[in-house]
XYZ file of N, CA, C and O in Angstrom:
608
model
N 44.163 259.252 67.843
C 44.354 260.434 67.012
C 43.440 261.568 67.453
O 43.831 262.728 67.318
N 42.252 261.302 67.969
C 41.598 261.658 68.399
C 41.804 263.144 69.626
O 41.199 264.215 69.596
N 42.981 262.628 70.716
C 43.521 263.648 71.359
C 44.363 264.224 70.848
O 44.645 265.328 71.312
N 45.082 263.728 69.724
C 46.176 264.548 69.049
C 45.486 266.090 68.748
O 45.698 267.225 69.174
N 44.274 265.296 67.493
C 43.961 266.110 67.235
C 43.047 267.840 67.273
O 42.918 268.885 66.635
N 42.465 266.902 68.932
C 42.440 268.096 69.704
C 43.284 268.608 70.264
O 42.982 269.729 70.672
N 44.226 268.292 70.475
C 45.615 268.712 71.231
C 46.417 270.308 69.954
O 46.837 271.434 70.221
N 46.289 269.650 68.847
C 46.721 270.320 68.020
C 45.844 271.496 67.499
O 46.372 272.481 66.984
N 44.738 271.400 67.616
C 43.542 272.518 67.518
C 43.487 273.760 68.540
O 43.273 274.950 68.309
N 43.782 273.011 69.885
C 43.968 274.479 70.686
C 45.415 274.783 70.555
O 45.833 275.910 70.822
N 45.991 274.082 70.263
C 47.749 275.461 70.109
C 47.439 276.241 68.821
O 47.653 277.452 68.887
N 47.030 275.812 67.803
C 46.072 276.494 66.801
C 45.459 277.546 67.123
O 45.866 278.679 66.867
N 44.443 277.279 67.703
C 43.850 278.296 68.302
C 44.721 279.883 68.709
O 44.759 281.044 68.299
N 45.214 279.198 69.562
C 46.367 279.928 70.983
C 47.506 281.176 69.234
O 47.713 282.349 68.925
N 47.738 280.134 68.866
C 48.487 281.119 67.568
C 47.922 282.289 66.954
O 48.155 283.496 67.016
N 47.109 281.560 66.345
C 45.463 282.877 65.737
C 45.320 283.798 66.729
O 45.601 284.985 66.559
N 44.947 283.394 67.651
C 44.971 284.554 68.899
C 45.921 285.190 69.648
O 45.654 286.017 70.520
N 47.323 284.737 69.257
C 48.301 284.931 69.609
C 48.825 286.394 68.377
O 49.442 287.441 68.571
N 48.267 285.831 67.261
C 48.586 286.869 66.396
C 47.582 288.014 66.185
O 47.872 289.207 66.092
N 46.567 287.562 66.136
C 44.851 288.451 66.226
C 43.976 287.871 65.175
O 44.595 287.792 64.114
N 42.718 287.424 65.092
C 42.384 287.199 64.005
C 42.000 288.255 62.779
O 41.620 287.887 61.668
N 42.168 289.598 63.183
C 42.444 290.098 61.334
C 43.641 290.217 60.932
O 43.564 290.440 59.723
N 45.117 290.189 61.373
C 45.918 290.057 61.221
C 46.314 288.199 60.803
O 47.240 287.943 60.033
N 45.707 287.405 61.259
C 45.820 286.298 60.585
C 45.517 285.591 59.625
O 45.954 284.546 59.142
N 44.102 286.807 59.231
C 43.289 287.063 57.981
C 44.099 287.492 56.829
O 44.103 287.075 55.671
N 44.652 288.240 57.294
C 45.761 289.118 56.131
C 47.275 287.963 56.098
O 47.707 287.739 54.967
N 47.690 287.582 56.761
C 49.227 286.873 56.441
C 48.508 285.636 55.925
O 49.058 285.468 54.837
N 47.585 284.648 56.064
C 46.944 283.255 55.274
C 46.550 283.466 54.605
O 46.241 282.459 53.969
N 46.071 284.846 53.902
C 45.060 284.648 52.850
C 43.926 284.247 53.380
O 43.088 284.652 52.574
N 43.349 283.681 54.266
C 42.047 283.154 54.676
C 40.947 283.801 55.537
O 41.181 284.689 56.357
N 39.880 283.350 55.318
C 38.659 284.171 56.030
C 38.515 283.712 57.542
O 38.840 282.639 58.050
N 37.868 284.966 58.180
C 37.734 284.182 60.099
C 37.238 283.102 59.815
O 37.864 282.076 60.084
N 36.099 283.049 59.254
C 35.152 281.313 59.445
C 36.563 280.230 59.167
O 36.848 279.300 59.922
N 37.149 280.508 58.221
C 38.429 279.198 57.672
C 39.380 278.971 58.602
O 39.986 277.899 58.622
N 39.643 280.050 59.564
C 40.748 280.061 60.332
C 39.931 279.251 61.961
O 40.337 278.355 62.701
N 38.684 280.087 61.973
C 37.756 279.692 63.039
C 37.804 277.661 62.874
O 38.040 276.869 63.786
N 37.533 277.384 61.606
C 37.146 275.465 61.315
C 38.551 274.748 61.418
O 38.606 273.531 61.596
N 39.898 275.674 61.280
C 41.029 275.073 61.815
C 41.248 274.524 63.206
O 41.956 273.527 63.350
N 40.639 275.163 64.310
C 40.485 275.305 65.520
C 39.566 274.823 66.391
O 39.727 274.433 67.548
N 38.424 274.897 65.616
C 37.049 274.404 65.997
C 36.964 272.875 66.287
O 37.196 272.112 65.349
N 36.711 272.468 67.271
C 36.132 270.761 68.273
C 35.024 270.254 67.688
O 34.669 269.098 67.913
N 34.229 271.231 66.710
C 32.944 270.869 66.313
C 33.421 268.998 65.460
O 34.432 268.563 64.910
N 32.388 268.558 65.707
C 32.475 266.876 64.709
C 32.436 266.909 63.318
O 32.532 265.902 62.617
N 32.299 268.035 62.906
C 32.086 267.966 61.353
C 33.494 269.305 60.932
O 33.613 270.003 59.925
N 34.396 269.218 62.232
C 35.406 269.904 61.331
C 36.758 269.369 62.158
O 37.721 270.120 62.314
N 36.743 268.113 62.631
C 37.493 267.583 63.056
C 38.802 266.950 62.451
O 39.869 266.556 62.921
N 38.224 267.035 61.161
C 39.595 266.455 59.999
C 40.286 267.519 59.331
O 41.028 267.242 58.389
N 40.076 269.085 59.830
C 40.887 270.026 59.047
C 41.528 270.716 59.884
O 41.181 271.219 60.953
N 42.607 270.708 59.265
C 44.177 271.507 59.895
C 44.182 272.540 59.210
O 43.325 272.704 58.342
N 45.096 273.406 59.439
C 45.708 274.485 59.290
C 47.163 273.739 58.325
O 47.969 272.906 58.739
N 47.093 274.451 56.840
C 48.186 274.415 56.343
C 49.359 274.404 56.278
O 49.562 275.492 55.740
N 50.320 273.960 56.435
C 51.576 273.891 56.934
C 52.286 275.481 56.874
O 52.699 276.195 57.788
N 52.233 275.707 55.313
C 52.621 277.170 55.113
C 51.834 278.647 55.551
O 52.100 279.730 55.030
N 51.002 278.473 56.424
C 49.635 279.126 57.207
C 50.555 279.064 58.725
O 50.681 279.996 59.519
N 50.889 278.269 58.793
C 51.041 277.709 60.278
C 52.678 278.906 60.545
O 52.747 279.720 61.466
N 53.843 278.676 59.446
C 55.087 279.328 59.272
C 54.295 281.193 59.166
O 54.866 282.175 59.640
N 53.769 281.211 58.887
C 53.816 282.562 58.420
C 52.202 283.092 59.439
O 51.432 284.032 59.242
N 52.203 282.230 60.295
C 51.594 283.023 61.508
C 52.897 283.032 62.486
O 53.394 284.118 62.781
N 53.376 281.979 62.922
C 54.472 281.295 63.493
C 55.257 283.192 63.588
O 55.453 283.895 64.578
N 55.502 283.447 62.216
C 56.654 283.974 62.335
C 56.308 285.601 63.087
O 57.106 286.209 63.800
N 55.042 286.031 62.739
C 54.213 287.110 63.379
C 53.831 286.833 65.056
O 53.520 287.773 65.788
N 53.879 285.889 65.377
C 53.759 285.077 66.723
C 54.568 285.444 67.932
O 55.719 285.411 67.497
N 54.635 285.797 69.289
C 55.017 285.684 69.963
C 56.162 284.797 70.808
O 57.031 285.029 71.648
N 55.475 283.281 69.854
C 55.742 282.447 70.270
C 55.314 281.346 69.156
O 54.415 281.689 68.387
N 55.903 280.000 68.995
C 55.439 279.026 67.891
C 55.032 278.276 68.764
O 55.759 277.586 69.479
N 53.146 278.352 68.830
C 52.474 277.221 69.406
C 52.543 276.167 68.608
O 52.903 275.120 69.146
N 52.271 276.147 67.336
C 51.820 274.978 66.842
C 53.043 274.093 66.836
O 52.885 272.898 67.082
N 54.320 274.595 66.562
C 55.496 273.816 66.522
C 55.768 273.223 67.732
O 56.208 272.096 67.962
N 55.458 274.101 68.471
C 56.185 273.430 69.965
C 55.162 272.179 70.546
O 55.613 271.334 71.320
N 53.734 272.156 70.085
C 52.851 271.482 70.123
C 53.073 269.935 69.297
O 52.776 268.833 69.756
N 53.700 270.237 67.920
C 54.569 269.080 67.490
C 55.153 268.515 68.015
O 55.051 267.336 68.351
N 56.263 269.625 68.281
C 57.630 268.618 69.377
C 57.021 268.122 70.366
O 57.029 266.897 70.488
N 56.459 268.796 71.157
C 56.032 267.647 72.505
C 55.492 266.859 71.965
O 56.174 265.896 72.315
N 54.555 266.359 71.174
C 53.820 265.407 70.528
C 55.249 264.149 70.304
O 55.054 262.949 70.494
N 56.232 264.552 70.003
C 57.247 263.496 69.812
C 58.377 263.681 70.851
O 59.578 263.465 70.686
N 57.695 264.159 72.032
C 58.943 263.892 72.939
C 60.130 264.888 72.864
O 61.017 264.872 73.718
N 60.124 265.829 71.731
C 61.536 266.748 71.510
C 61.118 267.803 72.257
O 59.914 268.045 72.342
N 62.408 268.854 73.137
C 62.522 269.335 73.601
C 62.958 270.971 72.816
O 64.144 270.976 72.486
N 62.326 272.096 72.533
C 62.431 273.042 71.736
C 63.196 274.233 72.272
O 62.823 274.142 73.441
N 63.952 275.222 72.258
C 64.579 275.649 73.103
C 65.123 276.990 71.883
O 65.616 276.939 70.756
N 64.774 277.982 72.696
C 64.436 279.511 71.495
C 65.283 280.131 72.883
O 65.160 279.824 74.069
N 66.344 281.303 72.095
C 66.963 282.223 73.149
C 66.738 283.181 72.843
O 67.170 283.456 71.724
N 66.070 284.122 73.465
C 65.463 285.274 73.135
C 65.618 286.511 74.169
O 64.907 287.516 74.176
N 66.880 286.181 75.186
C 67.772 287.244 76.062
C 68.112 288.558 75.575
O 68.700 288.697 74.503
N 67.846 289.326 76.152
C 68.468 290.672 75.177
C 70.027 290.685 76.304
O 69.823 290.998 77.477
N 71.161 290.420 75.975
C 72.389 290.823 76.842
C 72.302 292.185 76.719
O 71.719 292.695 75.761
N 72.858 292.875 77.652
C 73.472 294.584 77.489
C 74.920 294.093 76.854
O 75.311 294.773 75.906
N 75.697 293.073 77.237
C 77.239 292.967 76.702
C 77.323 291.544 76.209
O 76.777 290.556 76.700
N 78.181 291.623 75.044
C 78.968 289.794 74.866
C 79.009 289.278 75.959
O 79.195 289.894 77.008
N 78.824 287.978 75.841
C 79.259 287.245 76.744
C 80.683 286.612 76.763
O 81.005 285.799 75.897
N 81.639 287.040 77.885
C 82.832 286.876 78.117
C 82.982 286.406 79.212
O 84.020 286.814 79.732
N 82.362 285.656 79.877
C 82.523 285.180 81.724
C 82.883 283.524 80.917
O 82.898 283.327 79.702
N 83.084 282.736 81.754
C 83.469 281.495 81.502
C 82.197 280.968 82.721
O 81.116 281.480 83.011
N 82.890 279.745 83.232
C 82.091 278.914 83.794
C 81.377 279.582 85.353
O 80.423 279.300 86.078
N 82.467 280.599 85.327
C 82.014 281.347 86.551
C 80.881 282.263 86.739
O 80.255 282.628 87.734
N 80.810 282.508 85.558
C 79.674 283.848 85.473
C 78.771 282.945 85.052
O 77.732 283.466 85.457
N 78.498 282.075 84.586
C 77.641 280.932 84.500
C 76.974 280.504 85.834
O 75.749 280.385 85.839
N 77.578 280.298 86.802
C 77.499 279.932 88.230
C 76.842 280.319 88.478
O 75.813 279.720 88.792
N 77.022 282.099 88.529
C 76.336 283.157 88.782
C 75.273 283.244 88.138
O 74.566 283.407 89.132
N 74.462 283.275 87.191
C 73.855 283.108 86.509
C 72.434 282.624 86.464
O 71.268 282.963 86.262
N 73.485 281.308 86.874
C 72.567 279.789 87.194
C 71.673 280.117 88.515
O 70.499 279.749 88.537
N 72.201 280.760 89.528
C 71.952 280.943 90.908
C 70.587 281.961 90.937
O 69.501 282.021 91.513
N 71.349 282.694 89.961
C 70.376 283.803 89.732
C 69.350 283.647 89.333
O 68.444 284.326 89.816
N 69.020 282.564 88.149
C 67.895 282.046 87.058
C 66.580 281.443 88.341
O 65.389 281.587 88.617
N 67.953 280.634 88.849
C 66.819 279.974 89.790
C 66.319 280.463 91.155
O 65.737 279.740 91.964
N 66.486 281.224 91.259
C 66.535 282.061 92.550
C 64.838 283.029 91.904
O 63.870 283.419 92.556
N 65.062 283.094 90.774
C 63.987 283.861 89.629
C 62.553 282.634 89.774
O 61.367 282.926 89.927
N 62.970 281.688 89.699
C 61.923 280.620 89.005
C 61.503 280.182 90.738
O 60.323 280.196 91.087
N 62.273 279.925 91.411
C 61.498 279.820 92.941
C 60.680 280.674 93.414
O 59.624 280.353 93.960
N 61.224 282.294 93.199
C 60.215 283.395 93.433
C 59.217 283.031 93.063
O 58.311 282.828 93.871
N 58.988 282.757 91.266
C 57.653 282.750 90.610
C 57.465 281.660 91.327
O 56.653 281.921 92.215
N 57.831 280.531 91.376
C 56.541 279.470 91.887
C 56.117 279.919 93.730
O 55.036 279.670 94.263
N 56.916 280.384 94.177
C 56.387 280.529 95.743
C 55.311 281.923 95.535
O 54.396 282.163 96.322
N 55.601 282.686 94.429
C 54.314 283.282 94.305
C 52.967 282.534 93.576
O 51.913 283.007 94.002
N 52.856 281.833 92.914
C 52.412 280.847 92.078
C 51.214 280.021 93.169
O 49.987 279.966 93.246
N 52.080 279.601 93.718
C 51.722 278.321 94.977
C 50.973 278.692 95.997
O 50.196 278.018 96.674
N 51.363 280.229 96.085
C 50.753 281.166 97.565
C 49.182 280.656 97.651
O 48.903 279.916 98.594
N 48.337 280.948 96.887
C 46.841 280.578 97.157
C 46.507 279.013 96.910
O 45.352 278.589 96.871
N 47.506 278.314 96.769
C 47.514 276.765 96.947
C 47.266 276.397 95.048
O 47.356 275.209 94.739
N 47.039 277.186 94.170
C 46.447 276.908 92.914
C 47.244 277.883 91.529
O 47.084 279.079 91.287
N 48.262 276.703 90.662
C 49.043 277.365 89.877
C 48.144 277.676 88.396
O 47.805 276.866 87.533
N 47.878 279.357 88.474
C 46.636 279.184 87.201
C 47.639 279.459 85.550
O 48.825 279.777 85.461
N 46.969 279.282 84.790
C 47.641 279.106 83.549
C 48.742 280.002 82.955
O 49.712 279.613 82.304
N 48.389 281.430 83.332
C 49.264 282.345 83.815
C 50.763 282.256 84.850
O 51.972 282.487 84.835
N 49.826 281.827 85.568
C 51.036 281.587 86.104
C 52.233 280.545 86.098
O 53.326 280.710 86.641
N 51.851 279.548 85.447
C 52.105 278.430 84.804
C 53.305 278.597 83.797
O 54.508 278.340 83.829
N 52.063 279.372 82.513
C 53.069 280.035 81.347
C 54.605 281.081 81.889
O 55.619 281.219 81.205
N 54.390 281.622 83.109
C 55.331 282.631 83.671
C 56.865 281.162 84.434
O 58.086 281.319 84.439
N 56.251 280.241 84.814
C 56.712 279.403 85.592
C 57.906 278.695 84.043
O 59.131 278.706 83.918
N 56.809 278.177 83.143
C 57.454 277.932 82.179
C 58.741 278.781 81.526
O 59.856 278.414 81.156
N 58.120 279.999 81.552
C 59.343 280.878 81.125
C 60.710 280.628 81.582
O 61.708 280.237 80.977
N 60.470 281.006 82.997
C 61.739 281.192 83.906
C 62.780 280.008 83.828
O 63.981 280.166 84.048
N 61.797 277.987 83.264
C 62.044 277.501 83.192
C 62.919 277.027 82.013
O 63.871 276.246 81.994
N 62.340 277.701 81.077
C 63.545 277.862 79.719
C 64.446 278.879 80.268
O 65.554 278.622 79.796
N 64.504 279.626 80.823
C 65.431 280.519 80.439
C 66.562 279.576 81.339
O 67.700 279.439 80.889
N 66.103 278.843 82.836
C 67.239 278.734 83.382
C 67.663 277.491 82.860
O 68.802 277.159 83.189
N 66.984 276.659 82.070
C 67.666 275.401 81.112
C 68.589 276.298 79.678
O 69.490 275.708 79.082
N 68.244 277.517 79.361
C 69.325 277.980 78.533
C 70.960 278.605 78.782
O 71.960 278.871 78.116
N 70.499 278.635 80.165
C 71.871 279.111 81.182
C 72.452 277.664 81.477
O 73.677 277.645 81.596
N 71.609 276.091 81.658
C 72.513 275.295 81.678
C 73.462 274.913 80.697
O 74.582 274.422 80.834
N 72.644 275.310 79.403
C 73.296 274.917 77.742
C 74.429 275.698 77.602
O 75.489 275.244 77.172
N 74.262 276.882 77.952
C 75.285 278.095 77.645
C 76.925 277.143 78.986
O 78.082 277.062 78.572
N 76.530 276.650 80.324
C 77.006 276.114 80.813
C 77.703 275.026 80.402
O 78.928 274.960 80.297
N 77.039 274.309 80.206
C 77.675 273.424 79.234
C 78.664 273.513 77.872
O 79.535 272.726 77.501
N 78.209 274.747 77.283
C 79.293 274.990 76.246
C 80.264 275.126 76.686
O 81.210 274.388 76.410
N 80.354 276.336 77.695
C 81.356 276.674 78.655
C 82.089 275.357 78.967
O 82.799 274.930 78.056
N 82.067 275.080 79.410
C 82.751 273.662 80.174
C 83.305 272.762 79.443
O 84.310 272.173 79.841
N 82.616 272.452 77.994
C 83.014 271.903 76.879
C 84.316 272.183 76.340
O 85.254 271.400 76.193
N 84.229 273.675 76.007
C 85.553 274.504 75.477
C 86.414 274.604 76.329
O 87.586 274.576 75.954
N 86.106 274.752 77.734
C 87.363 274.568 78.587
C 88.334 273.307 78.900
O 89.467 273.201 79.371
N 87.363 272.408 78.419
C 87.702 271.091 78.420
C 88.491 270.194 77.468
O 88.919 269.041 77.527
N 88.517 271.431 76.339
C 89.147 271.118 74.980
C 90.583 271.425 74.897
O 91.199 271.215 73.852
């Protein structure tokens, strides 16, 4: 429990700071020090979490839901947020999918051959690597629908 629960303290963290801490002051109701002992490795604050309803209503001011996605991996689930701005509906079928697909990854090789260049992928670049990596697993899903309905 022990790594969990450090595991779960820095996506904690990463949220609070993701949102700002006076702005996280104001949506919890809570003071820096309270938000600071959510987060904190110290031994004498190792048994306190962050409130469930603390956690939603940073979450939702958030960039991104660390703490949730920090759950799911904790159980193996795979989380998957689409957050594409299209210029148009999507009306291509499996073809523009193709296209797509080619494209996504053609995106995510760039980033890692830039990534890789000095032999060392830093967290940044990592998080950027990750990106490209949802996006082109959301072009397989969208693929898959595709193919589904055509199949029907």
């Amino acid at each position: 429990m022990a790594g969990v629960g450090s595991y779960l303290k820095k996506h904690t963290e990463a949220l609070v700071k993701d949102v700002g801490i006076e702005p996280a002051c104001v949506l919890t109701g809570k003071s820096k020090a309270t938000l600071g002992r959510y987060y904190s490795d110290n031994e004498e604050h190792a048994d306190r979490f962050m409130p469930i309803d603390a956690v939603a209503a940073l979450e939702e001011a958030a960039s991104f839901p660390h703490v949730t996605a920090a759950l799911a991996d904790l159980k193996g689930i795979t989380l998957s947020r689409d957050d594409r701005r299209k210029n148009t509906e999507d009306k291509g079928g499996i073809n523009s999918d193709v296209i797509v697909l080619s494209q996504r990854f053609a995106m995510l090789m760039a980033e890692y051959s830039q990534s890789i260049e000095d032999g060392v992928i830093t967290a940044n670049e990592a998080k950027r690597l990750l990106k490209e990596t949802l996006m082109l697993q959301q072009v397989l899903i969208d693929m898959k629908l595709h193919l589904e309905d055509e199949s029907v």
